[in-house]
Tab-separated table of C-alpha atoms and ligand atoms in Angstrom:
chain	number	residue	atom	x	y	z
A	1	MET	CA	-80.810	-52.098	-66.685
A	2	LYS	CA	-78.397	-49.219	-66.140
A	3	ASN	CA	-75.305	-49.158	-68.376
A	4	LYS	CA	-72.142	-49.817	-66.368
A	5	ARG	CA	-69.738	-46.880	-66.750
A	6	PRO	CA	-66.290	-47.824	-68.112
A	7	ILE	CA	-63.435	-48.233	-65.631
A	8	LYS	CA	-61.381	-45.033	-65.396
A	9	VAL	CA	-57.619	-45.549	-65.296
A	10	ALA	CA	-54.927	-42.941	-64.668
A	11	PHE	CA	-51.288	-43.333	-65.559
A	12	PRO	CA	-48.370	-41.014	-64.893
A	13	HIS	CA	-46.928	-38.659	-67.466
A	14	MET	CA	-43.641	-39.305	-69.196
A	15	GLY	CA	-43.446	-37.057	-72.246
A	16	ASN	CA	-45.963	-38.142	-74.866
A	17	VAL	CA	-46.333	-41.742	-73.779
A	18	TYR	CA	-49.883	-40.940	-72.611
A	19	ILE	CA	-50.929	-40.937	-76.280
A	20	ALA	CA	-50.048	-44.619	-76.665
A	21	TRP	CA	-51.474	-45.639	-73.289
A	22	ALA	CA	-54.742	-43.906	-73.992
A	23	SER	CA	-55.139	-45.719	-77.328
A	24	ALA	CA	-54.542	-49.172	-75.863
A	25	LEU	CA	-57.022	-48.576	-73.050
A	26	LYS	CA	-59.704	-47.148	-75.322
A	27	LYS	CA	-59.471	-50.255	-77.531
A	28	LEU	CA	-60.363	-52.296	-74.465
A	29	GLY	CA	-63.332	-50.164	-73.460
A	30	VAL	CA	-61.396	-48.676	-70.535
A	31	GLU	CA	-61.525	-44.916	-70.039
A	32	PRO	CA	-58.035	-43.448	-69.926
A	33	PHE	CA	-57.651	-40.573	-67.525
A	34	ILE	CA	-54.823	-38.265	-68.498
A	35	PRO	CA	-53.734	-36.416	-65.354
A	36	PRO	CA	-53.098	-32.674	-65.652
A	37	TYR	CA	-49.716	-32.260	-67.300
A	38	SER	CA	-46.884	-32.173	-64.726
A	39	SER	CA	-46.485	-28.715	-63.232
A	40	LYS	CA	-44.990	-26.951	-60.238
A	41	LYS	CA	-48.063	-28.001	-58.284
A	42	THR	CA	-47.564	-31.675	-59.240
A	43	LEU	CA	-43.971	-31.507	-58.111
A	44	GLU	CA	-44.851	-29.762	-54.849
A	45	LEU	CA	-47.464	-32.394	-54.036
A	46	GLY	CA	-45.138	-35.273	-54.913
A	47	THR	CA	-42.197	-33.806	-53.018
A	48	LYS	CA	-44.264	-33.172	-49.897
A	49	TYR	CA	-45.236	-36.829	-49.496
A	50	SER	CA	-42.154	-38.560	-50.962
A	51	PRO	CA	-39.412	-40.185	-48.892
A	52	ASP	CA	-36.305	-38.059	-48.416
A	53	SER	CA	-33.703	-38.157	-51.213
A	54	ILE	CA	-35.860	-40.135	-53.600
A	55	CYS	CA	-35.339	-39.350	-57.291
A	56	LEU	CA	-37.308	-36.758	-59.262
A	57	PRO	CA	-39.371	-39.215	-61.390
A	58	TYR	CA	-40.809	-40.752	-58.214
A	59	LYS	CA	-41.958	-37.346	-56.939
A	60	LEU	CA	-43.602	-36.473	-60.237
A	61	ILE	CA	-45.324	-39.848	-60.558
A	62	LEU	CA	-46.713	-39.556	-57.031
A	63	GLY	CA	-47.869	-35.992	-57.772
A	64	ASN	CA	-49.542	-37.155	-61.020
A	65	PHE	CA	-51.400	-39.893	-59.151
A	66	MET	CA	-52.552	-37.554	-56.400
A	67	GLN	CA	-53.905	-35.093	-58.938
A	68	ALA	CA	-55.618	-37.917	-60.849
A	69	LEU	CA	-57.177	-39.348	-57.699
A	70	GLU	CA	-58.861	-36.039	-56.975
A	71	LYS	CA	-60.883	-36.794	-60.116
A	72	ASP	CA	-62.355	-40.097	-59.017
A	73	VAL	CA	-60.337	-42.600	-61.014
A	74	ASP	CA	-60.845	-46.325	-60.379
A	75	TYR	CA	-57.255	-47.409	-60.960
A	76	VAL	CA	-53.815	-45.897	-61.009
A	77	ALA	CA	-51.454	-47.787	-63.274
A	78	MET	CA	-47.744	-47.874	-62.612
A	79	ILE	CA	-44.723	-49.252	-64.432
A	80	SER	CA	-42.362	-51.394	-62.422
A	81	SER	CA	-39.245	-53.447	-62.956
A	82	PRO	CA	-37.232	-55.730	-60.720
A	83	GLY	CA	-33.979	-53.988	-61.739
A	84	ILE	CA	-31.006	-52.949	-59.670
A	85	CYS	CA	-32.108	-49.360	-59.052
A	86	ARG	CA	-34.972	-48.024	-56.951
A	87	LEU	CA	-37.588	-48.430	-59.684
A	88	GLY	CA	-38.259	-51.918	-58.290
A	89	GLU	CA	-39.273	-50.341	-54.970
A	90	TYR	CA	-41.317	-47.493	-56.398
A	91	GLY	CA	-44.557	-49.416	-56.839
A	92	GLN	CA	-44.994	-50.692	-53.299
A	93	SER	CA	-43.802	-47.439	-51.802
A	94	ILE	CA	-46.176	-45.259	-53.866
A	95	ARG	CA	-48.984	-47.661	-53.110
A	96	ASN	CA	-48.365	-47.343	-49.353
A	97	ILE	CA	-48.213	-43.557	-49.496
A	98	LEU	CA	-51.494	-43.327	-51.409
A	99	LYS	CA	-53.127	-45.689	-48.923
A	100	ASP	CA	-51.814	-43.703	-45.956
A	101	LEU	CA	-53.178	-40.536	-47.523
A	102	GLY	CA	-56.605	-42.163	-47.673
A	103	TYR	CA	-56.995	-42.528	-51.440
A	104	GLU	CA	-59.284	-45.369	-52.354
A	105	SER	CA	-58.682	-46.413	-55.941
A	106	LYS	CA	-57.037	-49.663	-56.896
A	107	TYR	CA	-53.408	-49.896	-57.880
A	108	ILE	CA	-52.124	-51.959	-60.788
A	109	GLU	CA	-48.578	-52.557	-62.016
A	110	LEU	CA	-47.084	-53.304	-65.413
A	111	GLN	CA	-43.947	-55.395	-64.995
A	112	LEU	CA	-41.703	-54.028	-67.719
A	113	TYR	CA	-39.272	-56.886	-68.024
A	114	ASP	CA	-42.011	-59.494	-68.450
A	115	GLY	CA	-42.099	-58.177	-72.024
A	116	PHE	CA	-45.070	-58.873	-74.246
A	117	LYS	CA	-46.512	-61.384	-71.759
A	118	GLY	CA	-46.417	-58.796	-68.974
A	119	MET	CA	-48.225	-56.239	-71.105
A	120	TYR	CA	-50.836	-58.832	-72.100
A	121	LYS	CA	-51.415	-59.841	-68.474
A	122	PHE	CA	-51.624	-56.230	-67.345
A	123	LEU	CA	-54.271	-55.337	-69.927
A	124	THR	CA	-56.281	-58.500	-69.191
A	125	GLU	CA	-56.322	-57.741	-65.466
A	126	LEU	CA	-57.306	-54.170	-66.075
A	127	SER	CA	-60.058	-54.692	-68.619
A	128	GLY	CA	-61.248	-58.210	-67.802
A	129	ILE	CA	-60.948	-58.964	-71.546
A	130	LYS	CA	-59.485	-62.364	-72.394
A	131	ASN	CA	-59.958	-62.342	-76.153
A	132	PRO	CA	-56.376	-62.472	-77.526
A	133	ILE	CA	-57.300	-60.742	-80.789
A	134	ILE	CA	-58.678	-57.677	-78.983
A	135	LEU	CA	-55.698	-57.592	-76.618
A	136	ILE	CA	-53.125	-57.911	-79.395
A	137	LYS	CA	-54.877	-55.125	-81.341
A	138	ALA	CA	-54.654	-52.884	-78.256
A	139	ILE	CA	-50.934	-53.613	-77.782
A	140	ASN	CA	-50.297	-53.179	-81.484
A	141	ILE	CA	-51.815	-49.707	-81.729
A	142	ALA	CA	-49.983	-48.549	-78.597
A	143	VAL	CA	-46.608	-49.841	-79.796
A	144	ARG	CA	-47.045	-48.395	-83.282
A	145	LYS	CA	-48.021	-45.016	-81.878
A	146	ILE	CA	-44.824	-44.955	-79.840
A	147	PHE	CA	-42.762	-45.494	-83.004
A	148	VAL	CA	-44.698	-42.808	-84.866
A	149	LEU	CA	-44.250	-40.363	-81.957
A	150	ASP	CA	-40.490	-40.896	-81.938
A	151	ARG	CA	-40.280	-40.383	-85.699
A	152	ILE	CA	-42.218	-37.127	-85.655
A	153	GLU	CA	-40.248	-35.938	-82.623
A	154	ASN	CA	-37.019	-36.181	-84.655
A	155	LEU	CA	-38.579	-34.373	-87.579
A	156	PHE	CA	-39.843	-31.654	-85.239
A	157	SER	CA	-36.354	-31.162	-83.862
A	158	TYR	CA	-34.949	-30.644	-87.383
A	159	TYR	CA	-37.555	-27.969	-88.134
A	160	ARG	CA	-37.359	-26.249	-84.737
A	161	ALA	CA	-33.620	-25.664	-85.054
A	162	ARG	CA	-34.125	-23.981	-88.463
A	163	GLU	CA	-37.512	-22.250	-88.170
A	164	ILE	CA	-37.722	-18.632	-89.271
A	165	THR	CA	-40.303	-17.546	-86.695
A	166	PHE	CA	-39.759	-19.001	-83.274
A	167	GLY	CA	-42.651	-21.207	-82.100
A	168	THR	CA	-44.065	-22.141	-85.540
A	169	ALA	CA	-42.636	-25.657	-85.518
A	170	GLU	CA	-43.992	-26.284	-82.030
A	171	LYS	CA	-47.476	-25.130	-83.002
A	172	ASN	CA	-47.440	-27.538	-85.938
A	173	TYR	CA	-46.011	-30.303	-83.796
A	174	ASN	CA	-48.799	-29.918	-81.214
A	175	ARG	CA	-51.386	-30.171	-83.965
A	176	ALA	CA	-49.567	-33.260	-85.237
A	177	LEU	CA	-49.739	-34.842	-81.768
A	178	ALA	CA	-53.494	-34.281	-81.626
A	179	LEU	CA	-53.833	-36.191	-84.929
A	180	ILE	CA	-51.842	-39.135	-83.570
A	181	LEU	CA	-53.880	-39.139	-80.358
A	182	ASP	CA	-57.163	-39.303	-82.306
A	183	ALA	CA	-56.187	-42.194	-84.600
A	184	GLU	CA	-58.248	-45.216	-83.543
A	185	ASN	CA	-56.802	-47.958	-85.725
A	186	ILE	CA	-53.730	-48.725	-87.819
A	187	LYS	CA	-55.271	-47.386	-91.032
A	188	GLU	CA	-56.115	-44.091	-89.364
A	189	LEU	CA	-52.691	-43.971	-87.739
A	190	LYS	CA	-50.916	-44.279	-91.104
A	191	LYS	CA	-53.048	-41.437	-92.462
A	192	SER	CA	-52.423	-39.329	-89.343
A	193	GLU	CA	-48.677	-39.838	-89.577
A	194	LYS	CA	-48.644	-38.595	-93.178
A	195	GLU	CA	-50.690	-35.530	-92.190
A	196	ALA	CA	-48.502	-34.943	-89.122
A	197	VAL	CA	-45.354	-35.053	-91.260
A	198	SER	CA	-46.773	-32.571	-93.783
A	199	LEU	CA	-47.887	-30.270	-90.970
A	200	ILE	CA	-44.416	-30.155	-89.445
A	201	LYS	CA	-42.818	-29.813	-92.877
A	202	SER	CA	-45.019	-26.782	-93.570
A	203	THR	CA	-42.924	-24.805	-91.021
A	204	PRO	CA	-40.966	-22.106	-92.901
A	205	ILE	CA	-37.256	-22.712	-92.294
A	206	ASP	CA	-33.835	-21.431	-93.234
A	207	LYS	CA	-32.274	-24.542	-94.775
A	208	ASN	CA	-28.827	-22.982	-94.852
A	209	ARG	CA	-28.676	-22.150	-91.141
A	210	GLU	CA	-25.579	-23.563	-89.443
A	211	VAL	CA	-26.983	-25.766	-86.712
A	212	VAL	CA	-25.174	-27.953	-84.228
A	213	ASN	CA	-26.321	-31.479	-83.487
A	214	VAL	CA	-26.659	-32.787	-79.976
A	215	ASP	CA	-27.594	-36.216	-78.646
A	216	ILE	CA	-29.483	-36.361	-75.370
A	217	THR	CA	-28.995	-39.304	-73.077
A	218	GLY	CA	-29.309	-40.135	-69.367
A	219	GLU	CA	-32.131	-41.463	-67.235
A	220	ILE	CA	-35.008	-42.313	-69.574
A	221	PHE	CA	-37.764	-40.485	-67.673
A	222	LEU	CA	-35.814	-37.233	-67.685
A	223	VAL	CA	-34.798	-37.584	-71.309
A	224	GLN	CA	-38.448	-38.017	-72.355
A	225	ASP	CA	-40.199	-35.633	-70.042
A	226	PRO	CA	-40.006	-31.897	-70.870
A	227	PHE	CA	-41.251	-30.758	-67.456
A	228	SER	CA	-38.570	-32.623	-65.551
A	229	ASN	CA	-35.765	-31.616	-67.928
A	230	GLN	CA	-36.922	-27.973	-67.984
A	231	ASN	CA	-37.792	-28.253	-71.646
A	232	ILE	CA	-34.201	-28.718	-72.665
A	233	GLU	CA	-34.940	-29.457	-76.311
A	234	LYS	CA	-36.985	-26.284	-76.711
A	235	GLU	CA	-34.234	-24.202	-75.119
A	236	LEU	CA	-31.634	-25.774	-77.377
A	237	GLY	CA	-33.887	-25.344	-80.408
A	238	LYS	CA	-33.984	-21.588	-79.708
A	239	MET	CA	-30.176	-21.613	-79.833
A	240	GLY	CA	-30.146	-23.351	-83.239
A	241	VAL	CA	-29.464	-26.843	-81.959
A	242	GLN	CA	-30.972	-29.952	-83.464
A	243	THR	CA	-31.447	-32.609	-80.791
A	244	ARG	CA	-31.744	-36.350	-81.003
A	245	ARG	CA	-32.826	-38.440	-78.033
A	246	SER	CA	-30.488	-41.393	-77.683
A	247	LEU	CA	-32.910	-43.053	-75.302
A	248	THR	CA	-36.363	-43.402	-76.736
A	249	VAL	CA	-39.406	-45.347	-75.664
A	250	SER	CA	-39.469	-47.099	-79.049
A	251	SER	CA	-35.906	-48.348	-78.595
A	252	PHE	CA	-36.849	-49.497	-75.112
A	253	LEU	CA	-39.867	-51.375	-76.511
A	254	LYS	CA	-37.646	-53.127	-79.034
A	255	ASP	CA	-35.584	-54.468	-76.165
A	256	ALA	CA	-38.273	-55.160	-73.589
A	257	ILE	CA	-41.624	-55.847	-75.263
A	258	ILE	CA	-41.279	-56.742	-78.950
A	259	PRO	CA	-40.668	-60.457	-79.554
A	260	LYS	CA	-37.268	-61.323	-81.082
A	261	CYS	CA	-38.703	-62.548	-84.379
A	262	PHE	CA	-40.032	-59.049	-85.143
A	263	LYS	CA	-36.772	-57.214	-84.456
A	264	LYS	CA	-34.450	-56.070	-87.217
A	265	GLY	CA	-30.785	-55.203	-86.661
A	266	GLU	CA	-28.993	-54.392	-83.432
A	267	THR	CA	-31.201	-53.051	-80.634
A	268	HIS	CA	-30.202	-50.184	-78.353
A	269	LEU	CA	-29.429	-52.517	-75.468
A	270	GLU	CA	-27.333	-54.821	-77.676
A	271	ARG	CA	-25.391	-51.798	-78.895
A	272	ALA	CA	-25.081	-50.593	-75.320
A	273	PHE	CA	-23.399	-53.816	-74.202
A	274	ARG	CA	-21.077	-53.730	-77.218
A	275	MET	CA	-20.049	-50.075	-77.057
A	276	ALA	CA	-19.927	-49.594	-73.276
A	277	LYS	CA	-17.666	-52.617	-72.814
A	278	PRO	CA	-14.288	-50.858	-72.592
A	279	TYR	CA	-15.651	-48.682	-69.776
A	280	LEU	CA	-18.461	-50.625	-68.120
A	281	MET	CA	-18.650	-54.397	-68.163
A	282	ARG	CA	-22.170	-55.030	-66.918
A	283	ASP	CA	-25.595	-53.576	-66.368
A	284	ILE	CA	-25.555	-51.563	-63.156
A	285	GLY	CA	-29.214	-50.581	-63.267
A	286	GLY	CA	-31.241	-47.695	-64.620
A	287	ASP	CA	-29.883	-46.477	-67.941
A	288	ALA	CA	-26.208	-46.242	-67.048
A	289	LEU	CA	-25.037	-48.794	-69.582
A	290	GLU	CA	-26.998	-47.055	-72.323
A	291	SER	CA	-25.702	-43.630	-71.257
A	292	VAL	CA	-22.050	-44.707	-71.387
A	293	SER	CA	-22.494	-46.393	-74.753
A	294	ASP	CA	-24.467	-43.419	-76.120
A	295	VAL	CA	-21.438	-41.200	-75.562
A	296	ALA	CA	-19.239	-43.610	-77.531
A	297	TYR	CA	-21.906	-43.918	-80.240
A	298	ALA	CA	-22.342	-40.142	-80.596
A	299	ASN	CA	-18.562	-39.752	-80.759
A	300	GLU	CA	-18.315	-42.404	-83.484
A	301	ARG	CA	-20.958	-40.588	-85.571
A	302	GLY	CA	-19.195	-37.239	-85.237
A	303	VAL	CA	-22.087	-35.557	-83.406
A	304	ASP	CA	-21.203	-32.060	-82.112
A	305	GLY	CA	-21.957	-32.804	-78.461
A	306	ILE	CA	-23.891	-34.942	-76.015
A	307	ILE	CA	-25.913	-33.925	-72.966
A	308	HIS	CA	-26.425	-36.339	-70.121
A	309	ILE	CA	-29.413	-35.590	-67.866
A	310	SER	CA	-30.019	-37.355	-64.593
A	311	PRO	CA	-32.076	-36.956	-61.454
A	312	PHE	CA	-30.294	-35.953	-58.264
A	313	THR	CA	-29.481	-39.093	-56.171
A	314	CYS	CA	-29.910	-41.475	-59.138
A	315	MET	CA	-27.217	-44.046	-58.386
A	316	PRO	CA	-26.826	-45.604	-61.863
A	317	GLU	CA	-26.381	-42.187	-63.463
A	318	ILE	CA	-23.950	-41.049	-60.770
A	319	MET	CA	-21.875	-44.047	-61.841
A	320	SER	CA	-22.083	-43.218	-65.523
A	321	GLN	CA	-21.094	-39.602	-64.868
A	322	ASN	CA	-18.037	-40.885	-63.074
A	323	ILE	CA	-17.090	-42.963	-66.100
A	324	PHE	CA	-17.265	-40.056	-68.580
A	325	PRO	CA	-13.886	-38.537	-67.579
A	326	SER	CA	-12.084	-41.781	-68.457
A	327	MET	CA	-13.916	-41.856	-71.807
A	328	ARG	CA	-12.376	-38.522	-72.772
A	329	GLU	CA	-9.130	-40.344	-73.616
A	330	ASP	CA	-10.862	-42.056	-76.557
A	331	CYS	CA	-13.759	-39.722	-77.274
A	332	GLU	CA	-13.331	-36.115	-78.307
A	333	ILE	CA	-17.033	-35.278	-78.146
A	334	PRO	CA	-17.969	-32.505	-75.656
A	335	ILE	CA	-20.168	-33.847	-72.842
A	336	LEU	CA	-22.413	-31.756	-70.618
A	337	THR	CA	-23.868	-33.394	-67.510
A	338	LEU	CA	-26.966	-31.931	-65.880
A	339	ILE	CA	-28.443	-33.059	-62.582
A	340	MET	CA	-32.055	-32.181	-61.922
A	341	ASP	CA	-34.298	-32.009	-58.894
A	342	GLU	CA	-37.041	-29.784	-57.544
A	343	GLN	CA	-34.424	-27.237	-56.455
A	344	SER	CA	-32.865	-26.818	-59.909
A	345	GLY	CA	-32.783	-23.137	-60.797
A	346	ARG	CA	-33.547	-21.924	-64.295
A	347	ALA	CA	-31.085	-19.079	-64.816
A	348	GLY	CA	-27.946	-21.122	-64.059
A	349	TYR	CA	-29.273	-23.956	-66.164
A	350	ILE	CA	-29.779	-21.774	-69.246
A	351	THR	CA	-26.317	-20.243	-68.769
A	352	ARG	CA	-24.755	-23.717	-68.787
A	353	LEU	CA	-26.642	-24.625	-71.959
A	354	GLU	CA	-25.560	-21.407	-73.671
A	355	ALA	CA	-21.920	-21.956	-72.723
A	356	PHE	CA	-22.062	-25.535	-74.005
A	357	VAL	CA	-23.655	-24.502	-77.306
A	358	ASP	CA	-21.020	-21.811	-77.720
A	359	LEU	CA	-18.274	-24.351	-77.135
A	360	MET	CA	-19.736	-26.766	-79.684
A	361	LYS	CA	-20.141	-24.019	-82.272
A	362	ARG	CA	-16.509	-22.920	-81.877
A	363	LYS	CA	-15.287	-26.496	-82.048
A	364	LYS	CA	-17.285	-27.108	-85.194
A	365	PHE	CA	-16.021	-23.901	-86.754
A	366	TYR	CA	-12.352	-24.801	-86.182
A	367	LYS	CA	-12.924	-28.363	-87.314
A	368	ASN	CA	-14.436	-27.126	-90.567
A	369	LYS	CA	-11.603	-24.613	-90.938
A	370	LEU	CA	-9.035	-27.352	-90.637
A	371	LYS	CA	-10.852	-29.491	-93.188
A	372	ASN	CA	-11.490	-26.702	-95.599
A	373	PRO	CA	-9.339	-23.605	-94.871
A	374	LYS	CA	-10.504	-21.632	-97.926
A	375	THR	CA	-14.272	-21.769	-97.413
A	376	VAL	CA	-14.394	-20.922	-93.705
A	377	ALA	CA	-13.741	-17.231	-93.046
B	1	SF4	S1	-32.774	-44.963	-62.813
B	1	SF4	FE1	-32.359	-43.434	-61.237
B	1	SF4	S2	-34.039	-41.994	-61.365
B	1	SF4	FE2	-34.680	-43.812	-62.480
B	1	SF4	S3	-35.737	-44.991	-60.925
B	1	SF4	FE3	-33.638	-45.698	-60.901
B	1	SF4	S4	-32.651	-44.473	-59.313
B	1	SF4	FE4	-34.578	-43.448	-59.802
């Protein structure tokens, strides 16, 4: 009898999340198909067939799926949520477009806010596997990889802002990612994380370099995805800025997927409700609540600045950007807001980043001078 080939499943890109997805699927005997990394071509394809004024993540996801479907995948897997913004509509709409374009693969959706149960159901439907031990192992490796990826991302940012030769930290980071991708079980993952950390730490740096620290918040897809945010962290790294993503997939998992009994301390969403309260009383969809609270949180920690990135026409983030001016009465932190779409030009974008970095550096200099007049020239 002929061996049945494994089902081939494609999922859209969002930063490095593909590494975790791929591991969960492999554990279940499903072949993950990683679409070509998002590019100008992906965006052109997605934009061409997307509804007018839809947000940038939608266009990129559609483009990713179209490129994947050219390679004969059996399923395209999409994340959905019933929230207040358009994400709840994405699934059906993308499904219709793909059908109208004549693509034949099946479509499957992971309902984000069904938490652990939703993930379990999604993987069962996809793989046909009902054995809870195998399914839990698949979820476990994916979730743990997400946490590892976020940890090494932060370490990478520290080294990139201080590296002596530009590009060394990134080379080491890419090798570190390959190690995390290859780890097949928890034991291997622990070993890979140690090796990844030593690789990144082997980057020669100038420990005494004066760097500025910036938090990055906004719509989660744009915060995570270097193509859609025009590689903001790399650009800032070149300017001697250490970045920290306020919105991470691991913090999202803590809120949406991980059962309460396994959580320690305040989660991002709990903090968001607490810290956004003086300015925003309820969840208005997307990541607006988190964005508003992230500004207050960065201000409280004395971070040098915060950058808010959002897709053009994203309603929740338009709301949060309109709240920032009233926050300036209580928060002295500089805020830069950036709105992205397929028309966003590069030159103006870099100029805005440079001006913002300059402002933060001056502010930091005068702050230090006030604190310590003798040591700052
Ligand atoms: S949060 Fe904004 S960008 Fe994200 S799906 Fe909703 S409307 Fe689109």
